[in-house]
Short mmCIF file of C-alpha atoms in Angstrom, two decimals:
data_model
loop_
_atom_site.label_atom_id
_atom_site.label_comp_id
_atom_site.label_asym_id
_atom_site.label_seq_id
_atom_site.Cartn_x
_atom_site.Cartn_y
_atom_site.Cartn_z
CA MET A 1 -8.49 -1.13 20.25
CA SER A 2 -8.54 2.68 20.10
CA ASN A 3 -11.30 4.47 18.21
CA LEU A 4 -11.38 2.99 14.72
CA ALA A 5 -11.39 6.44 13.16
CA ASP A 6 -7.93 7.10 14.62
CA LEU A 7 -6.25 4.15 12.89
CA SER A 8 -4.04 4.80 9.89
CA LEU A 9 -5.20 3.55 6.52
CA ALA A 10 -2.59 0.77 6.63
CA GLU A 11 -3.60 -0.27 10.14
CA LEU A 12 -7.28 -0.38 9.19
CA SER A 13 -6.50 -2.40 6.09
CA THR A 14 -4.67 -4.98 8.20
CA GLU A 15 -7.62 -5.24 10.58
CA ILE A 16 -10.12 -5.63 7.73
CA ARG A 17 -7.98 -8.24 5.96
CA ALA A 18 -7.71 -10.24 9.20
CA GLY A 19 -11.46 -10.08 9.76
CA ARG A 20 -11.16 -8.22 13.06
CA VAL A 21 -12.91 -5.13 11.67
CA SER A 22 -15.55 -4.94 8.94
CA PRO A 23 -15.89 -2.21 6.30
CA VAL A 24 -19.27 -1.45 7.88
CA GLU A 25 -17.70 -0.80 11.29
CA ALA A 26 -15.02 1.42 9.79
CA THR A 27 -17.60 3.39 7.82
CA GLU A 28 -19.82 3.89 10.85
CA ALA A 29 -16.81 5.07 12.88
CA CYS A 30 -16.08 7.75 10.27
CA LEU A 31 -19.71 8.80 9.98
CA ALA A 32 -19.91 9.14 13.76
CA ARG A 33 -16.75 11.26 13.78
CA ILE A 34 -18.13 13.41 10.95
CA ASP A 35 -21.35 13.90 12.89
CA ALA A 36 -19.41 14.89 16.01
CA ARG A 37 -16.82 17.22 14.48
CA ASP A 38 -17.69 18.46 11.02
CA GLY A 39 -20.25 20.95 12.23
CA VAL A 40 -17.22 22.95 13.35
CA LEU A 41 -14.63 21.92 10.77
CA ASN A 42 -16.85 22.40 7.69
CA SER A 43 -14.82 19.95 5.62
CA PHE A 44 -17.64 18.18 3.73
CA LEU A 45 -19.69 19.79 0.99
CA THR A 46 -21.56 16.58 0.16
CA LEU A 47 -21.90 13.64 2.56
CA CYS A 48 -22.85 10.30 0.99
CA ALA A 49 -23.79 8.48 4.20
CA ASP A 50 -26.42 6.10 2.83
CA ALA A 51 -24.42 5.23 -0.29
CA ALA A 52 -21.30 4.71 1.85
CA ARG A 53 -23.16 2.27 4.09
CA ASP A 54 -24.41 0.37 1.05
CA GLU A 55 -20.90 0.17 -0.43
CA ALA A 56 -19.48 -0.98 2.91
CA ARG A 57 -22.03 -3.80 3.16
CA LEU A 58 -21.27 -5.01 -0.37
CA LEU A 59 -17.54 -4.96 0.31
CA ALA A 60 -18.08 -6.84 3.58
CA GLU A 61 -20.04 -9.49 1.66
CA GLU A 62 -17.17 -9.82 -0.82
CA LEU A 63 -14.75 -10.42 2.03
CA ALA A 64 -17.04 -13.05 3.53
CA LYS A 65 -16.82 -14.90 0.21
CA GLY A 66 -13.01 -14.69 0.26
CA ASP A 67 -12.78 -11.92 -2.33
CA TRP A 68 -10.27 -9.23 -1.37
CA ARG A 69 -9.53 -6.40 -3.78
CA GLY A 70 -6.35 -5.26 -2.05
CA THR A 71 -5.15 -2.78 0.55
CA LEU A 72 -7.99 -0.29 0.05
CA HIS A 73 -10.76 -2.90 0.35
CA GLY A 74 -13.43 -1.44 2.62
CA VAL A 75 -11.42 1.70 3.48
CA PRO A 76 -13.53 4.88 3.80
CA LEU A 77 -12.08 7.80 1.83
CA ALA A 78 -13.34 11.26 0.85
CA LEU A 79 -12.40 13.36 -2.17
CA LYS A 80 -11.77 17.02 -2.87
CA ASP A 81 -14.85 18.31 -4.68
CA LEU A 82 -13.27 18.66 -8.10
CA TYR A 83 -13.16 14.93 -8.89
CA ASP A 84 -16.02 13.74 -11.06
CA THR A 85 -18.08 11.16 -9.18
CA ALA A 86 -20.91 9.42 -11.00
CA ASP A 87 -24.30 10.44 -9.60
CA VAL A 88 -22.70 12.56 -6.86
CA ARG A 89 -22.48 16.31 -7.32
CA THR A 90 -19.12 17.87 -8.11
CA THR A 91 -19.12 21.62 -7.50
CA GLY A 92 -15.49 22.70 -7.61
CA GLY A 93 -16.40 24.74 -4.53
CA SER A 94 -18.38 27.09 -6.77
CA LEU A 95 -21.89 28.41 -7.23
CA ILE A 96 -21.58 28.00 -10.98
CA LEU A 97 -21.43 24.20 -10.67
CA LYS A 98 -23.45 23.83 -7.45
CA ASP A 99 -25.96 21.46 -9.06
CA ARG A 100 -23.59 19.60 -11.41
CA ILE A 101 -23.88 15.80 -11.20
CA PRO A 102 -21.38 13.95 -13.42
CA GLU A 103 -22.42 10.85 -15.32
CA ARG A 104 -19.14 9.00 -14.82
CA ASP A 105 -16.20 8.82 -12.46
CA ALA A 106 -12.84 10.46 -13.00
CA THR A 107 -10.17 7.89 -13.86
CA VAL A 108 -8.64 8.03 -10.38
CA VAL A 109 -12.06 7.67 -8.74
CA ARG A 110 -12.73 4.60 -10.86
CA SER A 111 -9.34 3.21 -9.81
CA LEU A 112 -10.11 3.77 -6.14
CA ARG A 113 -13.52 2.14 -6.45
CA GLN A 114 -11.97 -0.86 -8.16
CA ALA A 115 -9.47 -1.05 -5.31
CA GLY A 116 -12.33 -1.19 -2.79
CA MET A 117 -12.79 2.40 -1.58
CA VAL A 118 -15.90 3.34 0.38
CA LEU A 119 -16.71 6.91 -0.74
CA LEU A 120 -17.85 9.02 2.20
CA GLY A 121 -18.38 12.22 0.23
CA LYS A 122 -16.88 15.34 -1.32
CA LEU A 123 -14.74 17.87 0.52
CA ASN A 124 -14.61 21.64 0.77
CA MET A 125 -12.06 23.59 -1.25
CA HIS A 126 -11.09 27.05 -2.40
CA GLU A 127 -13.40 27.99 -5.27
CA PHE A 128 -12.21 26.30 -8.49
CA ALA A 129 -8.94 25.58 -6.61
CA PHE A 130 -7.78 29.15 -7.29
CA GLY A 131 -6.57 30.11 -3.83
CA ALA A 132 -4.32 28.80 -1.09
CA THR A 133 -6.01 29.66 2.21
CA GLY A 134 -9.01 27.30 2.21
CA GLU A 135 -11.51 30.14 2.57
CA ASN A 136 -14.63 29.81 0.43
CA GLU A 137 -17.10 32.67 0.17
CA HIS A 138 -19.97 30.41 -0.91
CA TYR A 139 -19.64 27.44 1.47
CA GLY A 140 -17.53 28.86 4.30
CA ALA A 141 -13.94 28.22 5.26
CA SER A 142 -12.75 24.77 6.21
CA ARG A 143 -11.28 24.94 9.73
CA ASN A 144 -8.06 23.56 11.11
CA PRO A 145 -8.61 20.65 13.56
CA HIS A 146 -5.66 21.85 15.67
CA ASP A 147 -7.39 25.21 16.21
CA PRO A 148 -10.74 25.90 14.47
CA ASP A 149 -9.97 29.61 14.38
CA ARG A 150 -7.04 28.88 12.05
CA LEU A 151 -6.82 28.32 8.31
CA THR A 152 -6.39 24.87 6.84
CA GLY A 153 -4.51 26.19 3.84
CA GLY A 154 -5.76 25.46 0.37
CA SER A 155 -6.97 24.82 -2.06
CA SER A 156 -7.46 21.27 -0.67
CA GLY A 157 -8.45 22.62 2.74
CA GLY A 158 -11.38 20.29 3.36
CA SER A 159 -9.14 17.33 2.60
CA GLY A 160 -6.51 18.53 5.07
CA ALA A 161 -9.08 19.03 7.83
CA ALA A 162 -10.95 15.76 7.23
CA VAL A 163 -7.83 13.58 7.18
CA ALA A 164 -6.25 15.28 10.21
CA ALA A 165 -9.47 14.99 12.25
CA GLY A 166 -10.03 11.32 11.43
CA LEU A 167 -13.19 11.93 9.39
CA CYS A 168 -11.74 9.69 6.67
CA TYR A 169 -8.63 7.54 6.26
CA GLY A 170 -7.30 9.46 3.27
CA SER A 171 -8.23 11.84 0.50
CA LEU A 172 -7.21 12.98 -2.94
CA GLY A 173 -6.26 16.62 -3.23
CA SER A 174 -5.02 18.55 -6.24
CA ASP A 175 -1.90 20.68 -6.44
CA THR A 176 -1.27 23.51 -8.95
CA GLY A 177 1.02 25.68 -6.84
CA GLY A 178 1.05 23.83 -3.52
CA SER A 179 -2.58 22.96 -2.84
CA ILE A 180 -1.85 19.46 -1.49
CA ARG A 181 1.32 20.30 0.41
CA CYS A 182 0.14 23.57 1.97
CA PRO A 183 -2.91 22.13 3.82
CA ALA A 184 -0.91 19.01 4.64
CA ALA A 185 1.69 21.17 6.40
CA LEU A 186 -0.81 23.38 8.24
CA CYS A 187 -3.03 20.46 9.30
CA GLY A 188 -0.20 18.14 10.30
CA ILE A 189 -0.65 15.35 7.75
CA VAL A 190 1.24 13.91 4.77
CA GLY A 191 0.64 15.33 1.29
CA LEU A 192 2.27 14.13 -1.92
CA LYS A 193 2.41 15.88 -5.28
CA PRO A 194 3.70 13.20 -7.68
CA THR A 195 5.66 13.81 -10.86
CA TYR A 196 3.66 15.52 -13.61
CA GLY A 197 2.26 12.70 -15.74
CA ARG A 198 2.33 10.06 -13.00
CA VAL A 199 -1.41 10.22 -12.25
CA SER A 200 -4.36 10.77 -14.60
CA ARG A 201 -6.36 14.00 -14.43
CA ARG A 202 -9.18 12.85 -16.70
CA GLY A 203 -12.43 13.89 -15.02
CA VAL A 204 -10.74 16.39 -12.68
CA LEU A 205 -11.84 20.02 -12.94
CA PRO A 206 -8.76 21.93 -14.11
CA LEU A 207 -7.19 25.06 -12.75
CA ALA A 208 -4.13 25.20 -15.05
CA TRP A 209 -3.59 22.21 -17.32
CA SER A 210 0.19 22.27 -17.41
CA LEU A 211 0.58 22.77 -13.65
CA ASP A 212 -2.18 20.60 -12.14
CA HIS A 213 -1.24 17.43 -10.24
CA VAL A 214 -3.35 14.76 -8.51
CA GLY A 215 -2.08 13.21 -5.29
CA PRO A 216 -2.90 11.61 -1.93
CA MET A 217 -3.36 13.27 1.46
CA THR A 218 -3.05 10.86 4.39
CA ARG A 219 -2.03 10.58 8.03
CA THR A 220 1.16 8.57 7.33
CA VAL A 221 3.72 8.18 4.56
CA THR A 222 2.86 4.49 4.23
CA ASP A 223 -0.76 5.43 3.61
CA ALA A 224 0.28 7.89 0.88
CA ALA A 225 2.35 5.16 -0.77
CA LEU A 226 -0.61 2.75 -0.73
CA MET A 227 -2.97 5.31 -2.25
CA LEU A 228 -0.45 6.26 -4.93
CA GLU A 229 -0.07 2.60 -5.90
CA ALA A 230 -3.81 2.50 -6.54
CA ILE A 231 -4.05 5.60 -8.76
CA ALA A 232 -0.70 5.92 -10.57
CA GLY A 233 -0.10 4.83 -14.14
CA HIS A 234 -0.73 5.63 -17.78
CA ASP A 235 -4.29 6.54 -18.79
CA PRO A 236 -5.15 6.44 -22.53
CA ALA A 237 -7.81 9.08 -21.79
CA ASP A 238 -5.18 11.55 -20.51
CA SER A 239 -2.44 12.28 -23.01
CA THR A 240 -0.27 13.91 -20.33
CA THR A 241 0.20 10.64 -18.44
CA ALA A 242 3.47 8.84 -19.02
CA GLN A 243 4.08 5.19 -19.79
CA VAL A 244 6.50 4.79 -16.89
CA PRO A 245 6.30 1.67 -14.70
CA VAL A 246 4.67 2.12 -11.28
CA PRO A 247 6.88 0.61 -8.57
CA PRO A 248 5.59 -0.93 -5.31
CA TYR A 249 6.04 2.31 -3.38
CA SER A 250 5.00 0.88 -0.02
CA GLN A 251 7.87 -1.61 -0.23
CA GLU A 252 10.48 1.08 -0.96
CA ILE A 253 10.06 3.44 1.97
CA GLU A 254 11.82 1.69 4.86
CA GLY A 255 15.38 1.99 3.52
CA GLY A 256 16.46 4.95 5.65
CA VAL A 257 18.69 7.80 4.53
CA ARG A 258 22.24 6.58 5.11
CA GLY A 259 24.48 7.66 2.23
CA LEU A 260 21.89 9.93 0.61
CA ARG A 261 22.81 13.48 -0.41
CA LEU A 262 20.23 15.92 0.90
CA GLY A 263 20.34 19.39 -0.68
CA VAL A 264 19.38 22.43 1.41
CA PRO A 265 19.00 25.69 -0.56
CA ARG A 266 20.86 28.65 0.96
CA GLU A 267 18.50 31.39 -0.14
CA PHE A 268 14.81 32.23 -0.54
CA PHE A 269 13.30 29.37 1.50
CA TRP A 270 14.85 30.71 4.71
CA GLU A 271 13.55 34.24 4.16
CA ALA A 272 10.14 35.48 5.35
CA LEU A 273 10.23 32.54 7.78
CA HIS A 274 8.74 32.14 11.26
CA PRO A 275 11.59 31.38 13.72
CA GLU A 276 9.84 28.34 15.22
CA VAL A 277 9.19 26.92 11.74
CA GLU A 278 12.86 27.37 10.95
CA ALA A 279 13.89 25.68 14.19
CA ALA A 280 11.64 22.67 13.54
CA VAL A 281 12.85 22.21 9.97
CA ARG A 282 16.54 22.72 10.70
CA GLY A 283 16.26 20.38 13.69
CA THR A 284 14.80 17.69 11.44
CA ILE A 285 17.53 18.18 8.85
CA ALA A 286 20.13 17.77 11.60
CA ALA A 287 18.40 14.58 12.73
CA LEU A 288 18.57 13.20 9.19
CA GLU A 289 22.28 13.95 9.15
CA GLY A 290 22.52 11.99 12.38
CA GLU A 291 20.92 9.05 10.54
CA GLY A 292 23.79 8.97 8.07
CA ALA A 293 22.65 11.38 5.34
CA GLU A 294 25.04 13.95 3.87
CA ILE A 295 23.74 17.53 3.97
CA ARG A 296 24.83 19.75 1.09
CA GLU A 297 24.10 23.47 0.88
CA ILE A 298 23.16 24.52 -2.65
CA ARG A 299 22.16 27.63 -4.56
CA LEU A 300 19.04 28.12 -6.68
CA PRO A 301 19.72 31.44 -8.44
CA PHE A 302 16.80 31.18 -10.86
CA LEU A 303 13.88 31.53 -8.42
CA ASP A 304 12.91 35.13 -9.23
CA HIS A 305 12.28 34.20 -12.86
CA ALA A 306 10.45 31.03 -11.82
CA GLN A 307 7.95 32.88 -9.66
CA ALA A 308 7.01 35.29 -12.44
CA ALA A 309 6.64 32.47 -14.97
CA GLN A 310 4.38 30.50 -12.64
CA ALA A 311 2.11 33.51 -12.10
CA VAL A 312 1.68 34.10 -15.84
CA ILE A 313 1.03 30.44 -16.70
CA ILE A 314 -1.52 29.80 -13.99
CA ARG A 315 -3.51 32.95 -14.83
CA ALA A 316 -3.42 32.43 -18.58
CA GLU A 317 -4.49 28.79 -18.42
CA ALA A 318 -7.14 29.33 -15.73
CA THR A 319 -8.66 32.25 -17.63
CA ALA A 320 -8.79 30.20 -20.84
CA TYR A 321 -10.92 27.59 -19.05
CA HIS A 322 -13.18 30.17 -17.35
CA ARG A 323 -13.52 32.63 -20.23
CA GLU A 324 -17.16 31.85 -21.05
CA TRP A 325 -18.31 31.87 -17.42
CA LEU A 326 -16.49 35.16 -16.87
CA ARG A 327 -18.65 36.56 -19.65
CA THR A 328 -21.96 35.03 -18.54
CA ARG A 329 -21.66 34.26 -14.79
CA SER A 330 -19.16 36.83 -13.54
CA ALA A 331 -21.23 37.79 -10.48
CA ASP A 332 -21.25 34.18 -9.25
CA TYR A 333 -17.50 34.11 -8.54
CA ASP A 334 -15.89 35.01 -5.24
CA PRO A 335 -14.56 38.51 -6.03
CA ARG A 336 -11.01 37.48 -5.11
CA VAL A 337 -11.12 34.51 -7.48
CA ARG A 338 -12.71 36.62 -10.20
CA SER A 339 -9.98 39.25 -9.94
CA ARG A 340 -7.27 36.62 -10.47
CA LEU A 341 -9.09 35.30 -13.52
CA VAL A 342 -9.61 38.79 -14.94
CA GLU A 343 -5.86 39.40 -14.68
CA GLY A 344 -5.43 36.58 -17.17
CA LEU A 345 -7.45 38.47 -19.76
CA PHE A 346 -4.69 41.08 -19.99
CA LEU A 347 -1.93 38.59 -20.74
CA SER A 348 -0.79 38.22 -24.34
CA ALA A 349 0.23 35.10 -26.23
CA ALA A 350 3.78 36.48 -26.11
CA ASP A 351 3.59 36.72 -22.30
CA TYR A 352 2.49 33.09 -22.09
CA LEU A 353 5.14 31.83 -24.50
CA ASP A 354 7.86 33.79 -22.71
CA ALA A 355 6.75 32.22 -19.42
CA GLN A 356 6.90 28.74 -20.91
CA ARG A 357 10.38 29.48 -22.26
CA VAL A 358 11.50 30.56 -18.79
CA ARG A 359 9.90 27.43 -17.38
CA ARG A 360 11.97 25.17 -19.63
CA GLY A 361 15.12 26.94 -18.53
CA VAL A 362 14.24 26.69 -14.83
CA ARG A 363 13.53 22.99 -15.16
CA ARG A 364 16.83 22.43 -16.95
CA GLU A 365 18.77 24.31 -14.26
CA LEU A 366 16.95 22.52 -11.44
CA LEU A 367 17.71 19.12 -12.94
CA GLU A 368 21.36 20.16 -13.08
CA VAL A 369 21.19 20.80 -9.33
CA PHE A 370 19.91 17.25 -8.87
CA ALA A 371 23.10 15.93 -10.43
CA GLY A 372 24.76 16.72 -7.10
CA VAL A 373 22.00 15.84 -4.62
CA ASP A 374 19.31 13.19 -4.32
CA VAL A 375 16.55 15.47 -2.97
CA LEU A 376 15.94 19.04 -1.82
CA LEU A 377 14.73 19.88 1.69
CA THR A 378 12.85 23.09 2.56
CA PRO A 379 10.09 24.28 4.89
CA THR A 380 6.74 23.55 3.23
CA VAL A 381 5.00 26.70 4.51
CA SER A 382 6.89 29.60 6.08
CA VAL A 383 4.43 30.23 8.92
CA PRO A 384 2.11 28.26 11.19
CA ALA A 385 -1.55 28.36 10.22
CA PRO A 386 -2.78 31.99 10.22
CA ARG A 387 -6.11 32.94 11.72
CA ILE A 388 -9.17 32.79 9.49
CA GLY A 389 -9.90 36.26 8.18
CA ALA A 390 -6.39 37.57 8.85
CA THR A 391 -5.30 40.21 6.34
CA ALA A 392 -1.61 40.31 7.25
CA VAL A 393 0.98 37.95 8.76
CA GLU A 394 4.53 38.84 9.88
CA ALA A 395 7.47 36.48 9.53
CA GLY A 396 11.18 37.18 9.21
CA GLY A 397 10.57 40.92 9.03
CA VAL A 398 8.09 40.56 6.14
CA VAL A 399 4.46 41.59 6.56
CA ALA A 400 2.19 40.17 3.88
CA PRO A 401 -1.27 38.61 3.33
CA PRO A 402 -1.57 34.92 4.31
CA GLN A 403 -1.78 33.96 0.63
CA TYR A 404 1.81 35.16 0.15
CA TYR A 405 3.19 32.57 2.55
CA MET A 406 1.08 29.61 1.52
CA VAL A 407 2.72 28.65 -1.78
CA ARG A 408 5.98 30.65 -1.96
CA ASN A 409 7.96 27.50 -1.10
CA THR A 410 5.95 25.00 -3.14
CA TYR A 411 5.19 26.45 -6.59
CA LEU A 412 8.66 25.66 -8.01
CA PHE A 413 7.90 21.96 -8.14
CA ASN A 414 4.64 22.50 -10.02
CA LEU A 415 6.45 24.66 -12.55
CA THR A 416 9.06 21.93 -13.07
CA GLY A 417 6.75 18.94 -12.57
CA LEU A 418 8.99 17.26 -9.98
CA PRO A 419 7.64 15.13 -7.12
CA ALA A 420 7.36 16.81 -3.71
CA LEU A 421 6.12 15.62 -0.33
CA SER A 422 5.15 17.48 2.83
CA VAL A 423 5.59 15.54 6.07
CA PRO A 424 5.02 16.80 9.63
CA CYS A 425 8.28 17.64 11.41
CA GLY A 426 7.40 19.61 14.54
CA ARG A 427 5.42 22.52 15.94
CA ALA A 428 5.39 26.31 15.84
CA GLU A 429 3.10 28.23 18.21
CA GLY A 430 1.68 24.80 19.06
CA LEU A 431 0.62 24.21 15.44
CA PRO A 432 2.00 21.73 12.88
CA VAL A 433 5.06 22.42 10.73
CA GLY A 434 5.80 20.61 7.47
CA LEU A 435 9.11 19.63 5.88
CA GLN A 436 9.06 19.60 2.07
CA ILE A 437 11.08 16.91 0.28
CA ALA A 438 11.42 17.26 -3.50
CA GLY A 439 13.09 14.80 -5.85
CA ARG A 440 13.92 13.90 -9.42
CA PRO A 441 11.21 12.90 -11.92
CA TRP A 442 9.55 9.55 -11.13
CA GLU A 443 11.39 9.18 -7.80
CA GLU A 444 8.34 9.37 -5.54
CA GLY A 445 9.58 6.24 -3.80
CA LEU A 446 12.82 7.90 -2.71
CA VAL A 447 10.99 11.05 -1.62
CA MET A 448 8.62 8.98 0.51
CA ARG A 449 11.51 6.92 1.88
CA ILE A 450 13.03 10.08 3.32
CA GLY A 451 9.60 11.20 4.51
CA ARG A 452 9.15 7.88 6.29
CA THR A 453 12.47 8.40 8.06
CA VAL A 454 11.35 11.88 9.16
CA GLU A 455 8.09 10.38 10.41
CA ARG A 456 9.96 7.78 12.46
CA LEU A 457 12.32 10.39 13.92
CA VAL A 458 9.46 12.73 14.85
CA LEU A 459 7.47 9.92 16.47
CA TYR A 460 10.54 8.79 18.42
CA SER A 461 11.19 12.34 19.57
CA ALA A 462 7.57 12.78 20.65
CA SER A 463 7.52 9.50 22.59
CA SER A 464 10.84 10.38 24.29
CA GLU A 465 9.44 13.73 25.45
CA LYS A 466 6.48 11.96 27.09
CA ARG A 467 8.69 9.71 29.22
#
């Protein structure tokens, strides 16, 4: 068997269930990989090695008695450091909360523990999730496993690095404008932002209440489906969660794409785009057409208004949460994060209400587009991972800061609350490229089904090239 840390979550689960691998062995494999690689990658802010070993032993004892909690039994995971974890510090990547130790778990953490997770620790992130590069002034930047001089993307940068490097078998990120999908694309893993209301956010530090989403980051689409099954569903403690049945996602993803209508926007997403990213994404779309899907070009004329509305909402809601700390702890923020929060102080109630009005209109128009297609396909991020510390990146004749490229293709689906997945689809400058697949509300299963087809096509292409 190859190194245990390189198995997918699903593969490890099968080995544990069959008794060929113990939770203790899997945990030790991850801890050894963390010891070997995280000194460079800087993905963990808090490592819970002793507690993880204790949890693994208890879960191994349960298995020996014939008690199996399900697919995640004995699987080592790590979490972005904005999820409350009882007796384990939760900093939000900040100095302000550097010593904060919650008394109870977030709802999704409790769900993962009940499903048998071994918690390895808490992962690096952009301060308070308000940034998309993965650079953190207080704790250092997380580094891309494909090239440690490159960004991971953010704000779930530690999660992207840890999953891609095999330091854990999966993670939970959070996504307010693209913070799951961006690092997933740049680090070459799978990242899913579910429908708004699909997963509880109780016990998760907020960035912007009406835009925040919780979702899995994994090495395969199957793994993302298994994690989503464990955390999705209505939570009485979170009034934004919906009472919509949770399907068996992992059983829905092998259906292929024959007969599906895949929408490809004509404008915006193909601007400010690295040519090798474009080639990888368009090549994947052509391969899906070869699998029997119908490709339809569509127009999204409302994107200029959407971008402005997103910017107002995220700043207004973030500033409302941080208002007291801005008054009393202003010097403890990264200056770049502080400046974004201060911008929110100059927004009026009318600005916010206008933005929400625009948002409703954009969602209505986008849902009308979905009357003619089953999903939308776009590049996830317009460029391969920029270098850490870069101040400008050029793509498609546009020169802009890295932050500009990170979420320009992803924010629309936070604004509208629709499910969106990033799945690896090729390389640009030798670095990973992500394809974004967005769908109708509550159709995560269909989105992952298409992602699974992409995964199979990319793996087949890679194996063919090696022959």
